[in-house]
Amino acid sequence: FSLVYQLLEEMLDYGLPLTTEPNALKAMIAPPSVMGRLQSMATGKSSISDVLPDGTISSMPWRKAGVKYAQNDIYLDIIEEVDSIVDKSGQVISSEVTGSIQANCRLSGIPDMCLSFTDPEVIDDCSFHPCVRYNRFERDRVVSFVPPDGHFELMRYRVNTATNVAAPLYLTPQISLRDETNPHRGRIHLQLGHKATSSLILPGGGSTSLGARNQSQCQIEDVVVEVPFPKCVKTATLNATVGSCLYDEASKIAKWNIGKLNPNSAKHIAQLSGSMVIQGNAQDAELPTIIVHWKVPVASVSGIQIAALQLTNEKYRPYKGVRTLTKSGRFLVRS
């Protein structure tokens, strides 16, 4: 509680936002540690710095002064999230794709970076970190900035899609809250598999226009299916052919953890089946909307690629790394 109070005291001035940069807050208030607690107990000294950090009153409050590294490098992660609603037959009702560029900067001095894309027209509704020169982006469609030190979010954007986005996997649900032979029993059967084609674009896939691509080399990771059962379900007995499934009777949510889904393996189709014990009136209960989590490394929906990442104002040549990842945002399947 004391740490939160100290952060709020430095971030707000008479109820108005004052200092919100993480680097400046870390310099003013030391992160909690065992050594810090022992030192505070021994000396009675607060963890709040007595002096303002470098750069607080400069034109670049996000950048610390005097930063030095033995090895200079900067890493960029292009992460795109797919929000989608899919009906029982597998048809996409609505979809939206948003993206972000997460950066990890370890550069000495005050580097001036310029990031350019191969096809910036595929992204829209961009929002940037305060370090980005917005007028330069509006004029030249390049991201010019002096990066903060450490981890930060460089920008967010929305992907322009002419049609609904097809996910790299499918889920076929069959859920009945009333068995024909026993009205107090329900049945559930889920089948999840790898689609032959989707809207994802892999490196070397040609044009960056949206379209179906061969997904034979596409591996889907961290696949998790969540089934929120209605209140009329007392308990459920579930069996999975791939992965493991746990049912929480308190929240009435079944979590099916599949893991990796490789189209070239023998277990490229996963199934979950079981029965439910129904109590009360199940006629008014709605069938659950299933939530699916997944991610695909290296792939993207927009096909956006970084053409160049140039550094000026410093003499060294840093190492530059770029990764791409597409994952599910709010991916819902109606049953």
mmCIF file of C-alpha atoms in Angstrom:
data_model
loop_
_atom_site.group_PDB
_atom_site.id
_atom_site.type_symbol
_atom_site.label_atom_id
_atom_site.label_comp_id
_atom_site.label_asym_id
_atom_site.label_seq_id
_atom_site.Cartn_x
_atom_site.Cartn_y
_atom_site.Cartn_z
ATOM 1 C CA PHE A 1 0.000 0.000 0.000
ATOM 2 C CA SER A 2 2.806 2.414 0.837
ATOM 3 C CA LEU A 3 4.384 1.906 -2.599
ATOM 4 C CA VAL A 4 1.100 2.641 -4.377
ATOM 5 C CA TYR A 5 0.625 5.742 -2.236
ATOM 6 C CA GLN A 6 4.131 6.966 -3.108
ATOM 7 C CA LEU A 7 3.533 6.403 -6.831
ATOM 8 C CA LEU A 8 0.232 8.287 -6.776
ATOM 9 C CA GLU A 9 1.845 11.125 -4.846
ATOM 10 C CA GLU A 10 4.504 11.557 -7.544
ATOM 11 C CA MET A 11 2.161 11.008 -10.494
ATOM 12 C CA LEU A 12 -0.493 13.529 -9.428
ATOM 13 C CA ASP A 13 -0.245 17.198 -8.543
ATOM 14 C CA TYR A 14 -3.458 18.584 -7.003
ATOM 15 C CA GLY A 15 -5.377 15.788 -8.727
ATOM 16 C CA LEU A 16 -3.860 16.443 -12.172
ATOM 17 C CA PRO A 17 -1.448 14.049 -13.967
ATOM 18 C CA LEU A 18 2.131 15.244 -13.619
ATOM 19 C CA THR A 19 4.707 12.443 -14.019
ATOM 20 C CA THR A 20 3.601 9.279 -15.803
ATOM 21 C CA GLU A 21 6.816 8.068 -17.443
ATOM 22 C CA PRO A 22 7.877 4.691 -15.945
ATOM 23 C CA ASN A 23 11.595 5.520 -16.212
ATOM 24 C CA ALA A 24 11.157 8.768 -14.267
ATOM 25 C CA LEU A 25 9.030 7.041 -11.606
ATOM 26 C CA LYS A 26 11.613 4.258 -11.190
ATOM 27 C CA ALA A 27 14.322 6.886 -10.704
ATOM 28 C CA MET A 28 12.268 8.716 -8.070
ATOM 29 C CA ILE A 29 10.889 5.654 -6.234
ATOM 30 C CA ALA A 30 13.067 2.578 -5.986
ATOM 31 C CA PRO A 31 11.249 -0.692 -6.835
ATOM 32 C CA PRO A 32 10.575 -2.875 -3.750
ATOM 33 C CA SER A 33 13.310 -5.343 -2.803
ATOM 34 C CA VAL A 34 14.491 -7.242 0.269
ATOM 35 C CA MET A 35 17.646 -5.138 0.490
ATOM 36 C CA GLY A 36 15.603 -1.954 0.255
ATOM 37 C CA ARG A 37 13.340 -3.048 3.104
ATOM 38 C CA LEU A 38 16.297 -3.923 5.312
ATOM 39 C CA GLN A 39 17.976 -0.608 4.546
ATOM 40 C CA SER A 40 14.782 1.302 5.270
ATOM 41 C CA MET A 41 14.332 -0.502 8.601
ATOM 42 C CA ALA A 42 17.955 0.113 9.606
ATOM 43 C CA THR A 43 18.279 3.763 8.581
ATOM 44 C CA GLY A 44 14.639 4.877 8.534
ATOM 45 C CA LYS A 45 15.277 6.477 5.146
ATOM 46 C CA SER A 46 12.479 6.578 2.593
ATOM 47 C CA SER A 47 12.842 4.927 -0.809
ATOM 48 C CA ILE A 48 11.862 8.216 -2.497
ATOM 49 C CA SER A 49 14.759 10.101 -4.080
ATOM 50 C CA ASP A 50 15.547 13.577 -2.769
ATOM 51 C CA VAL A 51 16.414 14.950 -6.221
ATOM 52 C CA LEU A 52 14.529 14.925 -9.507
ATOM 53 C CA PRO A 53 15.757 12.367 -12.043
ATOM 54 C CA ASP A 54 17.639 13.490 -15.125
ATOM 55 C CA GLY A 55 15.318 14.522 -17.942
ATOM 56 C CA THR A 56 12.287 15.332 -15.766
ATOM 57 C CA ILE A 57 12.272 19.007 -16.728
ATOM 58 C CA SER A 58 13.805 18.538 -20.207
ATOM 59 C CA SER A 59 12.056 18.285 -23.561
ATOM 60 C CA MET A 60 12.472 14.477 -23.408
ATOM 61 C CA PRO A 61 11.243 13.376 -19.958
ATOM 62 C CA TRP A 62 11.010 9.752 -21.137
ATOM 63 C CA ARG A 63 14.772 9.502 -21.762
ATOM 64 C CA LYS A 64 17.317 9.254 -18.981
ATOM 65 C CA ALA A 65 20.579 11.164 -19.366
ATOM 66 C CA GLY A 66 23.950 9.473 -19.392
ATOM 67 C CA VAL A 67 22.759 6.019 -20.436
ATOM 68 C CA LYS A 68 25.668 3.727 -21.373
ATOM 69 C CA TYR A 69 25.733 0.103 -22.512
ATOM 70 C CA ALA A 70 28.644 -2.135 -23.419
ATOM 71 C CA GLN A 71 26.498 -3.743 -26.127
ATOM 72 C CA ASN A 72 23.883 -1.620 -27.866
ATOM 73 C CA ASP A 73 20.757 -3.285 -29.215
ATOM 74 C CA ILE A 74 17.079 -2.637 -29.833
ATOM 75 C CA TYR A 75 14.338 -5.247 -30.273
ATOM 76 C CA LEU A 76 10.889 -4.725 -31.812
ATOM 77 C CA ASP A 77 7.905 -7.082 -31.450
ATOM 78 C CA ILE A 78 5.040 -6.615 -33.923
ATOM 79 C CA ILE A 79 2.006 -8.136 -32.187
ATOM 80 C CA GLU A 80 -1.411 -8.307 -33.883
ATOM 81 C CA GLU A 81 -4.608 -9.382 -32.082
ATOM 82 C CA VAL A 82 -7.665 -10.844 -33.813
ATOM 83 C CA ASP A 83 -11.070 -10.090 -32.258
ATOM 84 C CA SER A 84 -13.709 -12.259 -33.874
ATOM 85 C CA ILE A 85 -17.193 -13.708 -33.434
ATOM 86 C CA VAL A 86 -17.820 -17.046 -35.136
ATOM 87 C CA ASP A 87 -21.175 -18.820 -35.391
ATOM 88 C CA LYS A 88 -21.833 -22.513 -34.828
ATOM 89 C CA SER A 89 -21.218 -23.451 -38.463
ATOM 90 C CA GLY A 90 -17.826 -21.755 -38.522
ATOM 91 C CA GLN A 91 -18.820 -18.603 -40.408
ATOM 92 C CA VAL A 92 -17.177 -15.381 -39.227
ATOM 93 C CA ILE A 93 -19.860 -12.873 -38.199
ATOM 94 C CA SER A 94 -17.529 -9.991 -37.379
ATOM 95 C CA SER A 95 -13.804 -9.476 -36.942
ATOM 96 C CA GLU A 96 -11.306 -6.748 -36.192
ATOM 97 C CA VAL A 97 -7.521 -6.742 -36.059
ATOM 98 C CA THR A 98 -5.463 -4.392 -33.905
ATOM 99 C CA GLY A 99 -1.712 -4.315 -33.594
ATOM 100 C CA SER A 100 1.051 -2.890 -31.472
ATOM 101 C CA ILE A 101 4.810 -2.550 -31.659
ATOM 102 C CA GLN A 102 6.531 -3.351 -28.375
ATOM 103 C CA ALA A 103 10.137 -2.193 -28.051
ATOM 104 C CA ASN A 104 13.036 -3.059 -25.794
ATOM 105 C CA CYS A 105 15.749 -0.415 -26.136
ATOM 106 C CA ARG A 106 19.257 -0.691 -24.723
ATOM 107 C CA LEU A 107 21.081 2.084 -26.533
ATOM 108 C CA SER A 108 23.712 4.437 -25.182
ATOM 109 C CA GLY A 109 23.510 8.209 -25.316
ATOM 110 C CA ILE A 110 20.590 9.927 -27.063
ATOM 111 C CA PRO A 111 19.867 7.884 -30.212
ATOM 112 C CA ASP A 112 17.543 9.289 -32.868
ATOM 113 C CA MET A 113 15.688 6.467 -34.621
ATOM 114 C CA CYS A 114 13.698 6.415 -37.858
ATOM 115 C CA LEU A 115 11.438 3.418 -38.559
ATOM 116 C CA SER A 116 9.946 2.880 -42.025
ATOM 117 C CA PHE A 117 7.485 0.230 -43.275
ATOM 118 C CA THR A 118 7.250 -1.557 -46.619
ATOM 119 C CA ASP A 119 3.513 -0.844 -46.924
ATOM 120 C CA PRO A 120 2.257 1.628 -44.283
ATOM 121 C CA GLU A 121 -1.134 1.968 -46.009
ATOM 122 C CA VAL A 122 -2.391 -1.313 -44.494
ATOM 123 C CA ILE A 123 -2.510 0.242 -41.001
ATOM 124 C CA ASP A 124 -4.804 3.008 -39.751
ATOM 125 C CA ASP A 125 -5.916 4.803 -36.549
ATOM 126 C CA CYS A 126 -2.373 4.912 -35.184
ATOM 127 C CA SER A 127 -1.563 6.078 -31.657
ATOM 128 C CA PHE A 128 2.002 6.649 -30.507
ATOM 129 C CA HIS A 129 4.256 6.922 -27.496
ATOM 130 C CA PRO A 130 5.013 10.576 -26.628
ATOM 131 C CA CYS A 131 8.557 10.105 -27.986
ATOM 132 C CA VAL A 132 7.255 9.813 -31.588
ATOM 133 C CA ARG A 133 7.199 12.910 -33.820
ATOM 134 C CA TYR A 134 3.608 12.755 -35.027
ATOM 135 C CA ASN A 135 3.941 15.464 -37.689
ATOM 136 C CA ARG A 136 6.736 13.487 -39.349
ATOM 137 C CA PHE A 137 4.538 10.398 -39.508
ATOM 138 C CA GLU A 138 1.646 12.339 -41.024
ATOM 139 C CA ARG A 139 3.936 13.824 -43.645
ATOM 140 C CA ASP A 140 6.289 10.967 -44.570
ATOM 141 C CA ARG A 141 4.602 7.877 -43.027
ATOM 142 C CA VAL A 142 7.763 7.059 -41.055
ATOM 143 C CA VAL A 143 8.101 6.740 -37.267
ATOM 144 C CA SER A 144 10.802 9.133 -36.033
ATOM 145 C CA PHE A 145 11.583 9.028 -32.311
ATOM 146 C CA VAL A 146 14.143 9.204 -29.509
ATOM 147 C CA PRO A 147 13.379 5.979 -27.603
ATOM 148 C CA PRO A 148 13.039 5.616 -23.838
ATOM 149 C CA ASP A 149 15.389 3.251 -22.088
ATOM 150 C CA GLY A 150 14.063 -0.275 -21.546
ATOM 151 C CA HIS A 151 10.646 -1.717 -22.436
ATOM 152 C CA PHE A 152 7.929 0.522 -23.890
ATOM 153 C CA GLU A 153 5.048 0.455 -26.378
ATOM 154 C CA LEU A 154 6.059 2.407 -29.471
ATOM 155 C CA MET A 155 2.674 2.515 -31.223
ATOM 156 C CA ARG A 156 -0.727 0.915 -31.685
ATOM 157 C CA TYR A 157 -2.707 0.602 -34.908
ATOM 158 C CA ARG A 158 -5.729 -0.969 -36.583
ATOM 159 C CA VAL A 159 -5.419 -3.179 -39.658
ATOM 160 C CA ASN A 160 -7.474 -2.261 -42.715
ATOM 161 C CA THR A 161 -9.311 -5.454 -43.716
ATOM 162 C CA ALA A 162 -11.697 -5.528 -46.668
ATOM 163 C CA THR A 163 -13.285 -8.817 -45.538
ATOM 164 C CA ASN A 164 -13.647 -10.761 -42.313
ATOM 165 C CA VAL A 165 -10.457 -12.353 -41.049
ATOM 166 C CA ALA A 166 -10.251 -16.151 -41.159
ATOM 167 C CA ALA A 167 -8.500 -17.672 -38.133
ATOM 168 C CA PRO A 168 -5.909 -20.449 -38.559
ATOM 169 C CA LEU A 169 -8.063 -22.923 -36.607
ATOM 170 C CA TYR A 170 -11.698 -24.022 -36.404
ATOM 171 C CA LEU A 171 -13.909 -25.138 -33.517
ATOM 172 C CA THR A 172 -17.062 -27.190 -34.034
ATOM 173 C CA PRO A 173 -19.264 -27.221 -30.902
ATOM 174 C CA GLN A 174 -22.136 -29.608 -30.180
ATOM 175 C CA ILE A 175 -23.740 -28.808 -26.825
ATOM 176 C CA SER A 176 -27.101 -30.049 -25.552
ATOM 177 C CA LEU A 177 -28.441 -29.161 -22.102
ATOM 178 C CA ARG A 178 -31.165 -31.813 -22.306
ATOM 179 C CA ASP A 179 -30.488 -35.431 -23.206
ATOM 180 C CA GLU A 180 -33.249 -37.298 -25.023
ATOM 181 C CA THR A 181 -33.054 -40.264 -22.657
ATOM 182 C CA ASN A 182 -32.388 -38.341 -19.410
ATOM 183 C CA PRO A 183 -33.669 -34.746 -18.915
ATOM 184 C CA HIS A 184 -31.204 -34.207 -16.046
ATOM 185 C CA ARG A 185 -28.189 -34.866 -18.234
ATOM 186 C CA GLY A 186 -26.504 -32.847 -20.951
ATOM 187 C CA ARG A 187 -23.950 -33.625 -23.601
ATOM 188 C CA ILE A 188 -20.975 -31.724 -24.989
ATOM 189 C CA HIS A 189 -18.641 -32.465 -27.870
ATOM 190 C CA LEU A 190 -16.000 -30.058 -29.202
ATOM 191 C CA GLN A 191 -13.698 -30.607 -32.152
ATOM 192 C CA LEU A 192 -10.813 -28.272 -32.821
ATOM 193 C CA GLY A 193 -8.495 -28.489 -35.778
ATOM 194 C CA HIS A 194 -6.062 -26.696 -38.045
ATOM 195 C CA LYS A 195 -7.440 -24.904 -41.098
ATOM 196 C CA ALA A 196 -5.790 -25.473 -44.457
ATOM 197 C CA THR A 197 -5.984 -21.754 -45.294
ATOM 198 C CA SER A 198 -6.455 -18.575 -43.296
ATOM 199 C CA SER A 199 -5.873 -14.828 -43.460
ATOM 200 C CA LEU A 200 -2.446 -15.071 -41.848
ATOM 201 C CA ILE A 201 0.556 -14.073 -43.928
ATOM 202 C CA LEU A 202 3.881 -15.810 -43.432
ATOM 203 C CA PRO A 203 7.296 -14.425 -44.423
ATOM 204 C CA GLY A 204 7.950 -14.890 -48.115
ATOM 205 C CA GLY A 205 4.210 -15.097 -48.827
ATOM 206 C CA GLY A 206 4.390 -12.553 -51.630
ATOM 207 C CA SER A 207 2.055 -9.582 -51.680
ATOM 208 C CA THR A 208 0.923 -8.061 -48.392
ATOM 209 C CA SER A 209 -2.693 -7.894 -49.530
ATOM 210 C CA LEU A 210 -5.049 -9.899 -47.340
ATOM 211 C CA GLY A 211 -5.920 -13.299 -48.644
ATOM 212 C CA ALA A 212 -5.788 -17.030 -48.007
ATOM 213 C CA ARG A 213 -2.287 -18.458 -47.719
ATOM 214 C CA ASN A 214 -1.050 -22.038 -47.503
ATOM 215 C CA GLN A 215 -0.699 -22.793 -43.788
ATOM 216 C CA SER A 216 1.127 -26.130 -44.054
ATOM 217 C CA GLN A 217 4.093 -24.729 -42.115
ATOM 218 C CA CYS A 218 1.991 -22.704 -39.659
ATOM 219 C CA GLN A 219 2.204 -23.917 -36.054
ATOM 220 C CA ILE A 220 -0.370 -22.676 -33.562
ATOM 221 C CA GLU A 221 0.810 -22.388 -29.963
ATOM 222 C CA ASP A 222 -0.745 -21.900 -26.519
ATOM 223 C CA VAL A 223 -4.202 -23.090 -27.613
ATOM 224 C CA VAL A 224 -6.680 -22.860 -24.726
ATOM 225 C CA VAL A 225 -10.468 -23.292 -24.913
ATOM 226 C CA GLU A 226 -12.718 -21.927 -22.159
ATOM 227 C CA VAL A 227 -16.331 -23.082 -21.860
ATOM 228 C CA PRO A 228 -18.456 -21.052 -19.400
ATOM 229 C CA PHE A 229 -21.379 -23.330 -18.532
ATOM 230 C CA PRO A 230 -24.763 -21.880 -17.521
ATOM 231 C CA LYS A 231 -25.908 -21.899 -13.881
ATOM 232 C CA CYS A 232 -28.178 -24.901 -14.423
ATOM 233 C CA VAL A 233 -25.100 -27.130 -14.836
ATOM 234 C CA LYS A 234 -24.221 -28.688 -11.474
ATOM 235 C CA THR A 235 -21.097 -30.552 -12.553
ATOM 236 C CA ALA A 236 -19.437 -31.865 -15.702
ATOM 237 C CA THR A 237 -17.312 -34.882 -16.605
ATOM 238 C CA LEU A 238 -15.033 -34.107 -19.539
ATOM 239 C CA ASN A 239 -12.436 -36.117 -21.464
ATOM 240 C CA ALA A 240 -9.940 -34.709 -23.976
ATOM 241 C CA THR A 241 -8.048 -36.585 -26.682
ATOM 242 C CA VAL A 242 -5.306 -33.935 -26.713
ATOM 243 C CA GLY A 243 -4.156 -31.879 -23.738
ATOM 244 C CA SER A 244 -5.888 -31.670 -20.372
ATOM 245 C CA CYS A 245 -9.217 -30.262 -19.194
ATOM 246 C CA LEU A 246 -10.138 -28.911 -15.764
ATOM 247 C CA TYR A 247 -13.645 -27.976 -14.637
ATOM 248 C CA ASP A 248 -14.087 -25.429 -11.850
ATOM 249 C CA GLU A 249 -17.397 -26.044 -10.094
ATOM 250 C CA ALA A 250 -17.297 -22.665 -8.338
ATOM 251 C CA SER A 251 -17.090 -20.565 -11.518
ATOM 252 C CA LYS A 252 -18.619 -23.294 -13.747
ATOM 253 C CA ILE A 253 -15.872 -22.807 -16.328
ATOM 254 C CA ALA A 254 -14.107 -25.664 -18.102
ATOM 255 C CA LYS A 255 -10.570 -24.868 -19.258
ATOM 256 C CA TRP A 256 -9.194 -27.114 -21.989
ATOM 257 C CA ASN A 257 -5.426 -26.648 -22.364
ATOM 258 C CA ILE A 258 -4.271 -28.049 -25.718
ATOM 259 C CA GLY A 259 -0.874 -26.410 -26.161
ATOM 260 C CA LYS A 260 0.681 -26.683 -29.620
ATOM 261 C CA LEU A 261 -1.353 -27.625 -32.683
ATOM 262 C CA ASN A 262 0.885 -28.786 -35.501
ATOM 263 C CA PRO A 263 -0.818 -29.572 -38.851
ATOM 264 C CA ASN A 264 1.869 -32.119 -39.755
ATOM 265 C CA SER A 265 1.520 -34.185 -36.576
ATOM 266 C CA ALA A 266 -0.831 -37.090 -35.941
ATOM 267 C CA LYS A 267 -2.706 -35.095 -33.280
ATOM 268 C CA HIS A 268 -3.675 -32.160 -35.491
ATOM 269 C CA ILE A 269 -7.355 -32.612 -34.524
ATOM 270 C CA ALA A 270 -8.318 -32.345 -30.855
ATOM 271 C CA GLN A 271 -11.640 -33.471 -29.382
ATOM 272 C CA LEU A 272 -13.369 -32.872 -26.062
ATOM 273 C CA SER A 273 -16.450 -34.833 -25.047
ATOM 274 C CA GLY A 274 -18.379 -35.445 -21.878
ATOM 275 C CA SER A 275 -21.607 -35.173 -19.969
ATOM 276 C CA MET A 276 -23.189 -32.644 -17.618
ATOM 277 C CA VAL A 277 -25.469 -32.983 -14.618
ATOM 278 C CA ILE A 278 -28.375 -30.540 -14.943
ATOM 279 C CA GLN A 279 -30.294 -29.133 -12.010
ATOM 280 C CA GLY A 280 -33.312 -26.875 -12.198
ATOM 281 C CA ASN A 281 -34.889 -25.597 -15.421
ATOM 282 C CA ALA A 282 -32.563 -25.804 -18.402
ATOM 283 C CA GLN A 283 -35.094 -24.607 -20.959
ATOM 284 C CA ASP A 284 -34.437 -20.918 -20.263
ATOM 285 C CA ALA A 285 -30.660 -21.336 -20.122
ATOM 286 C CA GLU A 286 -28.605 -20.093 -23.058
ATOM 287 C CA LEU A 287 -25.938 -22.222 -24.671
ATOM 288 C CA PRO A 288 -22.447 -21.019 -23.733
ATOM 289 C CA THR A 289 -20.271 -18.822 -25.912
ATOM 290 C CA ILE A 290 -16.863 -20.480 -26.115
ATOM 291 C CA ILE A 291 -13.657 -18.463 -25.774
ATOM 292 C CA VAL A 292 -10.593 -19.627 -27.718
ATOM 293 C CA HIS A 293 -7.033 -18.430 -27.075
ATOM 294 C CA TRP A 294 -4.219 -19.041 -29.577
ATOM 295 C CA LYS A 295 -1.095 -17.492 -31.039
ATOM 296 C CA VAL A 296 0.968 -18.010 -34.180
ATOM 297 C CA PRO A 297 4.625 -16.915 -34.172
ATOM 298 C CA VAL A 298 6.190 -15.233 -37.237
ATOM 299 C CA ALA A 299 2.797 -14.700 -38.953
ATOM 300 C CA SER A 300 0.741 -11.499 -39.283
ATOM 301 C CA VAL A 301 -2.624 -10.456 -40.687
ATOM 302 C CA SER A 302 -1.536 -7.140 -42.179
ATOM 303 C CA GLY A 303 1.662 -8.503 -43.705
ATOM 304 C CA ILE A 304 3.414 -5.343 -42.568
ATOM 305 C CA GLN A 305 7.187 -5.493 -42.551
ATOM 306 C CA ILE A 306 9.887 -3.127 -41.361
ATOM 307 C CA ALA A 307 11.840 -1.782 -44.318
ATOM 308 C CA ALA A 308 14.516 0.043 -42.321
ATOM 309 C CA LEU A 309 15.409 1.098 -38.789
ATOM 310 C CA GLN A 310 18.017 3.834 -39.013
ATOM 311 C CA LEU A 311 19.983 5.424 -36.183
ATOM 312 C CA THR A 312 21.463 8.915 -36.173
ATOM 313 C CA ASN A 313 23.056 11.181 -33.576
ATOM 314 C CA GLU A 314 25.324 8.345 -32.382
ATOM 315 C CA LYS A 315 28.418 6.717 -33.954
ATOM 316 C CA TYR A 316 27.929 3.076 -32.907
ATOM 317 C CA ARG A 317 26.050 0.439 -34.954
ATOM 318 C CA PRO A 318 23.487 -1.351 -32.767
ATOM 319 C CA TYR A 319 22.087 -4.845 -33.162
ATOM 320 C CA LYS A 320 18.457 -4.762 -34.341
ATOM 321 C CA GLY A 321 15.967 -7.593 -33.889
ATOM 322 C CA VAL A 322 12.378 -7.840 -35.144
ATOM 323 C CA ARG A 323 9.768 -10.509 -34.312
ATOM 324 C CA THR A 324 6.181 -10.910 -35.484
ATOM 325 C CA LEU A 325 3.328 -12.569 -33.606
ATOM 326 C CA THR A 326 -0.394 -12.960 -34.228
ATOM 327 C CA LYS A 327 -2.667 -14.005 -31.390
ATOM 328 C CA SER A 328 -6.302 -14.066 -30.425
ATOM 329 C CA GLY A 329 -7.829 -11.102 -28.684
ATOM 330 C CA ARG A 330 -11.476 -11.735 -27.860
ATOM 331 C CA PHE A 331 -12.138 -14.763 -30.044
ATOM 332 C CA LEU A 332 -15.670 -16.065 -29.446
ATOM 333 C CA VAL A 333 -17.428 -19.115 -30.899
ATOM 334 C CA ARG A 334 -21.189 -19.365 -30.494
ATOM 335 C CA SER A 335 -22.708 -22.760 -29.759
#
